[in-house]
Amino acid sequence: MLSVLAQEAVSGADTIAAYGALGAGFAYGLAAIGPGIGIGYIVGKSVEAMARQPEAAGMVRTTMFLGIAFTEALALIGFVVFILLGI
Amino acid sequence: MTALTTRFDPSSAPEQQVANHIATRAAYLAPVLLVIAGIGWGLDGVASTSVAVGLVVVNFLLAAAILTYAGRISIALLMAATMFGYILRLGVLAGAVLALRNQPWMEMLPFGLTLIVTHLGLLLWETKYVSASLAYPGLKPTATSPGSIKE
């Protein structure tokens, strides 16, 4: 009887760990989608701006780089949640 | 005939300038973070924090290098390089963590916190500098630049 209970307790802990890993994976995946869309939008608009106004390319490139890095911070936060929860 | 912009000017690399500034500032910020990590988590925290700071700096430098390289070839390639660069950099980060997570000195909490704090802190610092220098480090006003007011 005790061995069965112990086995179920281990199995429960495994299930919790598995759900934790699953949740962390989902969190990382979902956290990467938003920045992916954001970065695409930033670069697309920056290229459009550089095509319209080539003389402002330096300023646009600087702003684009900073924008990409800020957007990427969201993915980084998702990644940190992933490593703290899941692995 | 209208001139078309098909690639970046090879003589300038503002992304690289920004990334180099960020790397320099990381050298100023790192000792503060290492001391905080040392107080909170001991030597293991210091080691984990230094890895996190290094990863953030590598991430910025890699992003700038990829964008500059691709932009000099073609703006169309810039689009592809941005996407694959994003995946590559996330992969580098994930690979580094997966490789180091089982090390006895690896503390995940200071590592994760340092990743976020360093990334955002350095970015905010650089944005403040860029905003103060007319949104482009190369255009930073000097006493001899045209239109400047001499006191």
PDB file of C-alpha atoms in Angstrom:
ATOM      1  CA  MET A   1       0.000   0.000   0.000  1.00  0.00           C
ATOM      2  CA  LEU A   2       2.788   2.387   0.975  1.00  0.00           C
ATOM      3  CA  SER A   3       4.764   1.541  -2.141  1.00  0.00           C
ATOM      4  CA  VAL A   4       1.714   2.332  -4.286  1.00  0.00           C
ATOM      5  CA  LEU A   5       1.259   5.693  -2.538  1.00  0.00           C
ATOM      6  CA  ALA A   6       4.951   6.491  -2.941  1.00  0.00           C
ATOM      7  CA  GLN A   7       4.772   5.579  -6.606  1.00  0.00           C
ATOM      8  CA  GLU A   8       1.770   7.877  -7.085  1.00  0.00           C
ATOM      9  CA  ALA A   9       3.549  10.707  -5.271  1.00  0.00           C
ATOM     10  CA  VAL A  10       6.553  10.352  -7.588  1.00  0.00           C
ATOM     11  CA  SER A  11       4.251  10.210 -10.562  1.00  0.00           C
ATOM     12  CA  GLY A  12       2.504  13.395  -9.363  1.00  0.00           C
ATOM     13  CA  ALA A  13       5.829  15.209  -9.029  1.00  0.00           C
ATOM     14  CA  ASP A  14       6.789  14.086 -12.523  1.00  0.00           C
ATOM     15  CA  THR A  15       3.478  15.351 -13.863  1.00  0.00           C
ATOM     16  CA  ILE A  16       3.994  18.741 -12.237  1.00  0.00           C
ATOM     17  CA  ALA A  17       7.515  18.948 -13.641  1.00  0.00           C
ATOM     18  CA  ALA A  18       6.243  17.983 -17.076  1.00  0.00           C
ATOM     19  CA  TYR A  19       3.509  20.632 -16.998  1.00  0.00           C
ATOM     20  CA  GLY A  20       6.073  23.167 -15.779  1.00  0.00           C
ATOM     21  CA  ALA A  21       8.333  22.408 -18.735  1.00  0.00           C
ATOM     22  CA  LEU A  22       5.367  22.523 -21.104  1.00  0.00           C
ATOM     23  CA  GLY A  23       4.250  25.888 -19.721  1.00  0.00           C
ATOM     24  CA  ALA A  24       7.774  27.268 -19.941  1.00  0.00           C
ATOM     25  CA  GLY A  25       8.064  26.136 -23.548  1.00  0.00           C
ATOM     26  CA  PHE A  26       4.763  27.793 -24.404  1.00  0.00           C
ATOM     27  CA  ALA A  27       5.831  30.972 -22.607  1.00  0.00           C
ATOM     28  CA  TYR A  28       9.075  31.141 -24.589  1.00  0.00           C
ATOM     29  CA  GLY A  29       7.358  30.404 -27.882  1.00  0.00           C
ATOM     30  CA  LEU A  30       4.609  32.952 -27.328  1.00  0.00           C
ATOM     31  CA  ALA A  31       7.108  35.521 -26.056  1.00  0.00           C
ATOM     32  CA  ALA A  32       9.135  35.149 -29.264  1.00  0.00           C
ATOM     33  CA  ILE A  33       6.165  35.703 -31.587  1.00  0.00           C
ATOM     34  CA  GLY A  34       5.401  39.280 -30.529  1.00  0.00           C
ATOM     35  CA  PRO A  35       8.958  40.598 -30.890  1.00  0.00           C
ATOM     36  CA  GLY A  36       9.245  38.774 -34.224  1.00  0.00           C
ATOM     37  CA  ILE A  37       6.262  40.700 -35.558  1.00  0.00           C
ATOM     38  CA  GLY A  38       7.537  43.925 -33.992  1.00  0.00           C
ATOM     39  CA  ILE A  39      11.023  43.609 -35.443  1.00  0.00           C
ATOM     40  CA  GLY A  40       9.617  42.855 -38.891  1.00  0.00           C
ATOM     41  CA  TYR A  41       7.433  45.939 -38.679  1.00  0.00           C
ATOM     42  CA  ILE A  42      10.320  48.145 -37.502  1.00  0.00           C
ATOM     43  CA  VAL A  43      12.687  47.010 -40.247  1.00  0.00           C
ATOM     44  CA  GLY A  44      10.002  47.240 -42.930  1.00  0.00           C
ATOM     45  CA  LYS A  45       9.124  50.794 -41.959  1.00  0.00           C
ATOM     46  CA  SER A  46      12.792  51.737 -41.668  1.00  0.00           C
ATOM     47  CA  VAL A  47      13.535  50.488 -45.168  1.00  0.00           C
ATOM     48  CA  GLU A  48      10.533  52.440 -46.401  1.00  0.00           C
ATOM     49  CA  ALA A  49      11.824  55.565 -44.648  1.00  0.00           C
ATOM     50  CA  MET A  50      15.332  55.115 -46.080  1.00  0.00           C
ATOM     51  CA  ALA A  51      13.913  54.626 -49.571  1.00  0.00           C
ATOM     52  CA  ARG A  52      11.846  57.798 -49.271  1.00  0.00           C
ATOM     53  CA  GLN A  53      14.552  59.882 -47.657  1.00  0.00           C
ATOM     54  CA  PRO A  54      18.045  58.447 -48.244  1.00  0.00           C
ATOM     55  CA  GLU A  55      19.754  61.430 -46.606  1.00  0.00           C
ATOM     56  CA  ALA A  56      18.156  60.473 -43.276  1.00  0.00           C
ATOM     57  CA  ALA A  57      19.426  56.882 -43.512  1.00  0.00           C
ATOM     58  CA  GLY A  58      21.951  57.278 -40.687  1.00  0.00           C
ATOM     59  CA  MET A  59      19.333  58.507 -38.242  1.00  0.00           C
ATOM     60  CA  VAL A  60      16.842  55.868 -39.371  1.00  0.00           C
ATOM     61  CA  ARG A  61      19.412  53.083 -38.978  1.00  0.00           C
ATOM     62  CA  THR A  62      20.293  54.209 -35.454  1.00  0.00           C
ATOM     63  CA  THR A  63      16.660  54.394 -34.442  1.00  0.00           C
ATOM     64  CA  MET A  64      15.964  51.070 -36.140  1.00  0.00           C
ATOM     65  CA  PHE A  65      18.752  49.353 -34.229  1.00  0.00           C
ATOM     66  CA  LEU A  66      17.549  50.726 -30.911  1.00  0.00           C
ATOM     67  CA  GLY A  67      13.972  49.781 -31.771  1.00  0.00           C
ATOM     68  CA  ILE A  68      15.007  46.231 -32.607  1.00  0.00           C
ATOM     69  CA  ALA A  69      16.903  45.954 -29.330  1.00  0.00           C
ATOM     70  CA  PHE A  70      13.985  47.300 -27.289  1.00  0.00           C
ATOM     71  CA  THR A  71      11.573  44.921 -28.979  1.00  0.00           C
ATOM     72  CA  GLU A  72      13.945  42.061 -28.395  1.00  0.00           C
ATOM     73  CA  ALA A  73      13.835  42.770 -24.667  1.00  0.00           C
ATOM     74  CA  LEU A  74      10.357  41.201 -24.682  1.00  0.00           C
ATOM     75  CA  ALA A  75      11.771  37.973 -26.088  1.00  0.00           C
ATOM     76  CA  LEU A  76      14.508  38.140 -23.499  1.00  0.00           C
ATOM     77  CA  ILE A  77      11.951  38.425 -20.705  1.00  0.00           C
ATOM     78  CA  GLY A  78      10.157  35.372 -22.109  1.00  0.00           C
ATOM     79  CA  PHE A  79      13.460  33.545 -22.251  1.00  0.00           C
ATOM     80  CA  VAL A  80      14.222  34.360 -18.629  1.00  0.00           C
ATOM     81  CA  VAL A  81      10.779  33.108 -17.590  1.00  0.00           C
ATOM     82  CA  PHE A  82      11.537  29.952 -19.584  1.00  0.00           C
ATOM     83  CA  ILE A  83      14.850  29.302 -17.867  1.00  0.00           C
ATOM     84  CA  LEU A  84      13.491  30.093 -14.415  1.00  0.00           C
ATOM     85  CA  LEU A  85      10.391  27.926 -14.786  1.00  0.00           C
ATOM     86  CA  GLY A  86      11.204  25.147 -17.118  1.00  0.00           C
ATOM     87  CA  ILE A  87      14.707  23.850 -17.357  1.00  0.00           C
TER      88      ILE A  87
ATOM     89  CA  MET B   1      15.716  60.116 -62.849  1.00  0.00           C
ATOM     90  CA  THR B   2      15.215  59.479 -59.157  1.00  0.00           C
ATOM     91  CA  ALA B   3      18.080  57.891 -57.232  1.00  0.00           C
ATOM     92  CA  LEU B   4      17.156  54.634 -55.561  1.00  0.00           C
ATOM     93  CA  THR B   5      18.525  53.443 -52.239  1.00  0.00           C
ATOM     94  CA  THR B   6      19.388  49.780 -52.697  1.00  0.00           C
ATOM     95  CA  ARG B   7      22.041  49.390 -49.998  1.00  0.00           C
ATOM     96  CA  PHE B   8      23.633  51.194 -47.088  1.00  0.00           C
ATOM     97  CA  ASP B   9      26.440  53.649 -47.448  1.00  0.00           C
ATOM     98  CA  PRO B  10      29.552  51.463 -46.904  1.00  0.00           C
ATOM     99  CA  SER B  11      31.440  54.311 -45.251  1.00  0.00           C
ATOM    100  CA  SER B  12      29.120  54.581 -42.246  1.00  0.00           C
ATOM    101  CA  ALA B  13      27.937  52.049 -39.686  1.00  0.00           C
ATOM    102  CA  PRO B  14      25.803  53.712 -37.017  1.00  0.00           C
ATOM    103  CA  GLU B  15      24.616  50.342 -35.674  1.00  0.00           C
ATOM    104  CA  GLN B  16      28.199  49.372 -35.029  1.00  0.00           C
ATOM    105  CA  GLN B  17      28.812  52.689 -33.296  1.00  0.00           C
ATOM    106  CA  VAL B  18      25.782  52.192 -31.073  1.00  0.00           C
ATOM    107  CA  ALA B  19      26.801  48.608 -30.263  1.00  0.00           C
ATOM    108  CA  ASN B  20      30.353  49.707 -29.439  1.00  0.00           C
ATOM    109  CA  HIS B  21      29.007  52.400 -27.110  1.00  0.00           C
ATOM    110  CA  ILE B  22      26.804  49.820 -25.429  1.00  0.00           C
ATOM    111  CA  ALA B  23      29.763  47.453 -24.995  1.00  0.00           C
ATOM    112  CA  THR B  24      31.829  50.258 -23.449  1.00  0.00           C
ATOM    113  CA  ARG B  25      29.024  51.140 -21.064  1.00  0.00           C
ATOM    114  CA  ALA B  26      28.641  47.492 -20.125  1.00  0.00           C
ATOM    115  CA  ALA B  27      32.214  47.642 -18.843  1.00  0.00           C
ATOM    116  CA  TYR B  28      31.159  50.462 -16.488  1.00  0.00           C
ATOM    117  CA  LEU B  29      27.933  48.728 -15.435  1.00  0.00           C
ATOM    118  CA  ALA B  30      29.374  45.239 -14.941  1.00  0.00           C
ATOM    119  CA  PRO B  31      31.295  45.881 -11.672  1.00  0.00           C
ATOM    120  CA  VAL B  32      28.148  47.253 -10.025  1.00  0.00           C
ATOM    121  CA  LEU B  33      26.137  44.200 -11.064  1.00  0.00           C
ATOM    122  CA  LEU B  34      28.914  41.836 -10.003  1.00  0.00           C
ATOM    123  CA  VAL B  35      29.079  43.412  -6.552  1.00  0.00           C
ATOM    124  CA  ILE B  36      25.294  43.148  -6.139  1.00  0.00           C
ATOM    125  CA  ALA B  37      25.367  39.520  -7.305  1.00  0.00           C
ATOM    126  CA  GLY B  38      28.299  38.806  -5.001  1.00  0.00           C
ATOM    127  CA  ILE B  39      26.405  40.181  -1.997  1.00  0.00           C
ATOM    128  CA  GLY B  40      23.261  38.272  -2.868  1.00  0.00           C
ATOM    129  CA  TRP B  41      24.546  34.951  -4.212  1.00  0.00           C
ATOM    130  CA  GLY B  42      28.269  34.784  -3.500  1.00  0.00           C
ATOM    131  CA  LEU B  43      30.898  33.721  -6.012  1.00  0.00           C
ATOM    132  CA  ASP B  44      28.429  31.582  -7.948  1.00  0.00           C
ATOM    133  CA  GLY B  45      26.277  34.664  -8.464  1.00  0.00           C
ATOM    134  CA  VAL B  46      29.290  36.666  -9.647  1.00  0.00           C
ATOM    135  CA  ALA B  47      30.170  33.985 -12.195  1.00  0.00           C
ATOM    136  CA  SER B  48      26.581  33.707 -13.441  1.00  0.00           C
ATOM    137  CA  THR B  49      26.214  37.486 -13.670  1.00  0.00           C
ATOM    138  CA  SER B  50      29.430  37.882 -15.638  1.00  0.00           C
ATOM    139  CA  VAL B  51      28.217  35.263 -18.126  1.00  0.00           C
ATOM    140  CA  ALA B  52      24.919  37.143 -18.484  1.00  0.00           C
ATOM    141  CA  VAL B  53      26.648  40.497 -19.076  1.00  0.00           C
ATOM    142  CA  GLY B  54      28.909  38.860 -21.640  1.00  0.00           C
ATOM    143  CA  LEU B  55      25.935  37.327 -23.452  1.00  0.00           C
ATOM    144  CA  VAL B  56      24.119  40.678 -23.594  1.00  0.00           C
ATOM    145  CA  VAL B  57      27.182  42.419 -25.059  1.00  0.00           C
ATOM    146  CA  VAL B  58      27.746  39.620 -27.584  1.00  0.00           C
ATOM    147  CA  ASN B  59      24.065  39.847 -28.512  1.00  0.00           C
ATOM    148  CA  PHE B  60      24.327  43.584 -29.262  1.00  0.00           C
ATOM    149  CA  LEU B  61      27.604  43.301 -31.166  1.00  0.00           C
ATOM    150  CA  LEU B  62      26.327  40.358 -33.206  1.00  0.00           C
ATOM    151  CA  ALA B  63      23.098  42.181 -34.068  1.00  0.00           C
ATOM    152  CA  ALA B  64      25.023  45.246 -35.231  1.00  0.00           C
ATOM    153  CA  ALA B  65      27.524  43.206 -37.239  1.00  0.00           C
ATOM    154  CA  ILE B  66      24.764  41.263 -39.003  1.00  0.00           C
ATOM    155  CA  LEU B  67      22.762  44.391 -39.868  1.00  0.00           C
ATOM    156  CA  THR B  68      25.796  46.332 -41.077  1.00  0.00           C
ATOM    157  CA  TYR B  69      27.107  43.460 -43.180  1.00  0.00           C
ATOM    158  CA  ALA B  70      23.757  42.699 -44.800  1.00  0.00           C
ATOM    159  CA  GLY B  71      22.849  46.350 -45.355  1.00  0.00           C
ATOM    160  CA  ARG B  72      26.052  46.978 -47.276  1.00  0.00           C
ATOM    161  CA  ILE B  73      25.118  44.227 -49.726  1.00  0.00           C
ATOM    162  CA  SER B  74      21.437  44.992 -50.195  1.00  0.00           C
ATOM    163  CA  ILE B  75      18.489  46.383 -48.287  1.00  0.00           C
ATOM    164  CA  ALA B  76      16.496  43.316 -49.355  1.00  0.00           C
ATOM    165  CA  LEU B  77      19.126  41.132 -47.717  1.00  0.00           C
ATOM    166  CA  LEU B  78      18.781  43.291 -44.603  1.00  0.00           C
ATOM    167  CA  MET B  79      15.242  41.990 -44.155  1.00  0.00           C
ATOM    168  CA  ALA B  80      16.381  38.362 -44.309  1.00  0.00           C
ATOM    169  CA  ALA B  81      19.410  39.047 -42.128  1.00  0.00           C
ATOM    170  CA  THR B  82      17.229  40.682 -39.490  1.00  0.00           C
ATOM    171  CA  MET B  83      14.924  37.679 -39.304  1.00  0.00           C
ATOM    172  CA  PHE B  84      17.628  35.034 -39.339  1.00  0.00           C
ATOM    173  CA  GLY B  85      19.767  37.178 -37.053  1.00  0.00           C
ATOM    174  CA  TYR B  86      16.933  37.288 -34.523  1.00  0.00           C
ATOM    175  CA  ILE B  87      16.608  33.506 -34.617  1.00  0.00           C
ATOM    176  CA  LEU B  88      20.380  33.060 -34.506  1.00  0.00           C
ATOM    177  CA  ARG B  89      20.794  35.355 -31.500  1.00  0.00           C
ATOM    178  CA  LEU B  90      17.987  33.692 -29.568  1.00  0.00           C
ATOM    179  CA  GLY B  91      19.601  30.372 -30.475  1.00  0.00           C
ATOM    180  CA  VAL B  92      22.996  31.515 -29.214  1.00  0.00           C
ATOM    181  CA  LEU B  93      21.397  32.615 -25.952  1.00  0.00           C
ATOM    182  CA  ALA B  94      19.456  29.376 -25.544  1.00  0.00           C
ATOM    183  CA  GLY B  95      22.498  27.291 -26.501  1.00  0.00           C
ATOM    184  CA  ALA B  96      24.691  29.058 -23.963  1.00  0.00           C
ATOM    185  CA  VAL B  97      22.128  28.537 -21.199  1.00  0.00           C
ATOM    186  CA  LEU B  98      21.545  24.896 -22.088  1.00  0.00           C
ATOM    187  CA  ALA B  99      25.285  24.301 -22.108  1.00  0.00           C
ATOM    188  CA  LEU B 100      25.855  25.994 -18.753  1.00  0.00           C
ATOM    189  CA  ARG B 101      22.708  25.187 -16.777  1.00  0.00           C
ATOM    190  CA  ASN B 102      24.130  22.051 -15.169  1.00  0.00           C
ATOM    191  CA  GLN B 103      27.342  23.684 -14.056  1.00  0.00           C
ATOM    192  CA  PRO B 104      27.623  23.696 -10.260  1.00  0.00           C
ATOM    193  CA  TRP B 105      28.337  27.461 -10.180  1.00  0.00           C
ATOM    194  CA  MET B 106      25.372  28.432 -12.348  1.00  0.00           C
ATOM    195  CA  GLU B 107      22.724  30.437 -10.464  1.00  0.00           C
ATOM    196  CA  MET B 108      19.695  30.911 -12.690  1.00  0.00           C
ATOM    197  CA  LEU B 109      18.004  33.746 -10.774  1.00  0.00           C
ATOM    198  CA  PRO B 110      20.880  36.278 -10.882  1.00  0.00           C
ATOM    199  CA  PHE B 111      21.649  35.146 -14.417  1.00  0.00           C
ATOM    200  CA  GLY B 112      18.100  35.817 -15.632  1.00  0.00           C
ATOM    201  CA  LEU B 113      17.722  39.061 -13.743  1.00  0.00           C
ATOM    202  CA  THR B 114      21.064  40.312 -15.054  1.00  0.00           C
ATOM    203  CA  LEU B 115      20.062  39.482 -18.632  1.00  0.00           C
ATOM    204  CA  ILE B 116      16.964  41.677 -18.387  1.00  0.00           C
ATOM    205  CA  VAL B 117      18.427  44.476 -16.275  1.00  0.00           C
ATOM    206  CA  THR B 118      21.617  44.774 -18.345  1.00  0.00           C
ATOM    207  CA  HIS B 119      19.837  44.643 -21.680  1.00  0.00           C
ATOM    208  CA  LEU B 120      17.240  47.257 -20.755  1.00  0.00           C
ATOM    209  CA  GLY B 121      19.604  49.392 -18.684  1.00  0.00           C
ATOM    210  CA  LEU B 122      22.223  49.638 -21.421  1.00  0.00           C
ATOM    211  CA  LEU B 123      19.570  50.351 -24.009  1.00  0.00           C
ATOM    212  CA  LEU B 124      18.028  53.140 -21.969  1.00  0.00           C
ATOM    213  CA  TRP B 125      21.470  54.609 -21.335  1.00  0.00           C
ATOM    214  CA  GLU B 126      22.319  54.536 -25.045  1.00  0.00           C
ATOM    215  CA  THR B 127      18.919  55.934 -26.017  1.00  0.00           C
ATOM    216  CA  LYS B 128      19.458  58.841 -23.667  1.00  0.00           C
ATOM    217  CA  TYR B 129      22.840  59.489 -25.284  1.00  0.00           C
ATOM    218  CA  VAL B 130      21.482  59.149 -28.813  1.00  0.00           C
ATOM    219  CA  SER B 131      18.556  61.454 -28.041  1.00  0.00           C
ATOM    220  CA  ALA B 132      20.973  64.009 -26.649  1.00  0.00           C
ATOM    221  CA  SER B 133      23.118  63.847 -29.761  1.00  0.00           C
ATOM    222  CA  LEU B 134      20.420  64.599 -32.329  1.00  0.00           C
ATOM    223  CA  ALA B 135      19.388  60.980 -32.638  1.00  0.00           C
ATOM    224  CA  TYR B 136      22.658  59.950 -34.241  1.00  0.00           C
ATOM    225  CA  PRO B 137      26.081  59.722 -32.592  1.00  0.00           C
ATOM    226  CA  GLY B 138      27.795  60.885 -35.782  1.00  0.00           C
ATOM    227  CA  LEU B 139      25.839  64.114 -35.636  1.00  0.00           C
ATOM    228  CA  LYS B 140      26.723  64.857 -32.037  1.00  0.00           C
ATOM    229  CA  PRO B 141      27.002  68.650 -31.860  1.00  0.00           C
ATOM    230  CA  THR B 142      30.476  70.002 -31.336  1.00  0.00           C
ATOM    231  CA  ALA B 143      31.730  73.550 -30.810  1.00  0.00           C
ATOM    232  CA  THR B 144      33.030  73.681 -34.387  1.00  0.00           C
ATOM    233  CA  SER B 145      30.074  72.135 -36.187  1.00  0.00           C
ATOM    234  CA  PRO B 146      28.089  74.364 -38.554  1.00  0.00           C
ATOM    235  CA  GLY B 147      25.309  76.193 -36.810  1.00  0.00           C
ATOM    236  CA  SER B 148      26.713  75.712 -33.338  1.00  0.00           C
ATOM    237  CA  ILE B 149      26.768  78.625 -30.976  1.00  0.00           C
ATOM    238  CA  LYS B 150      30.137  79.556 -29.554  1.00  0.00           C
ATOM    239  CA  GLU B 151      30.042  80.849 -26.019  1.00  0.00           C
TER     240      GLU B 151
END
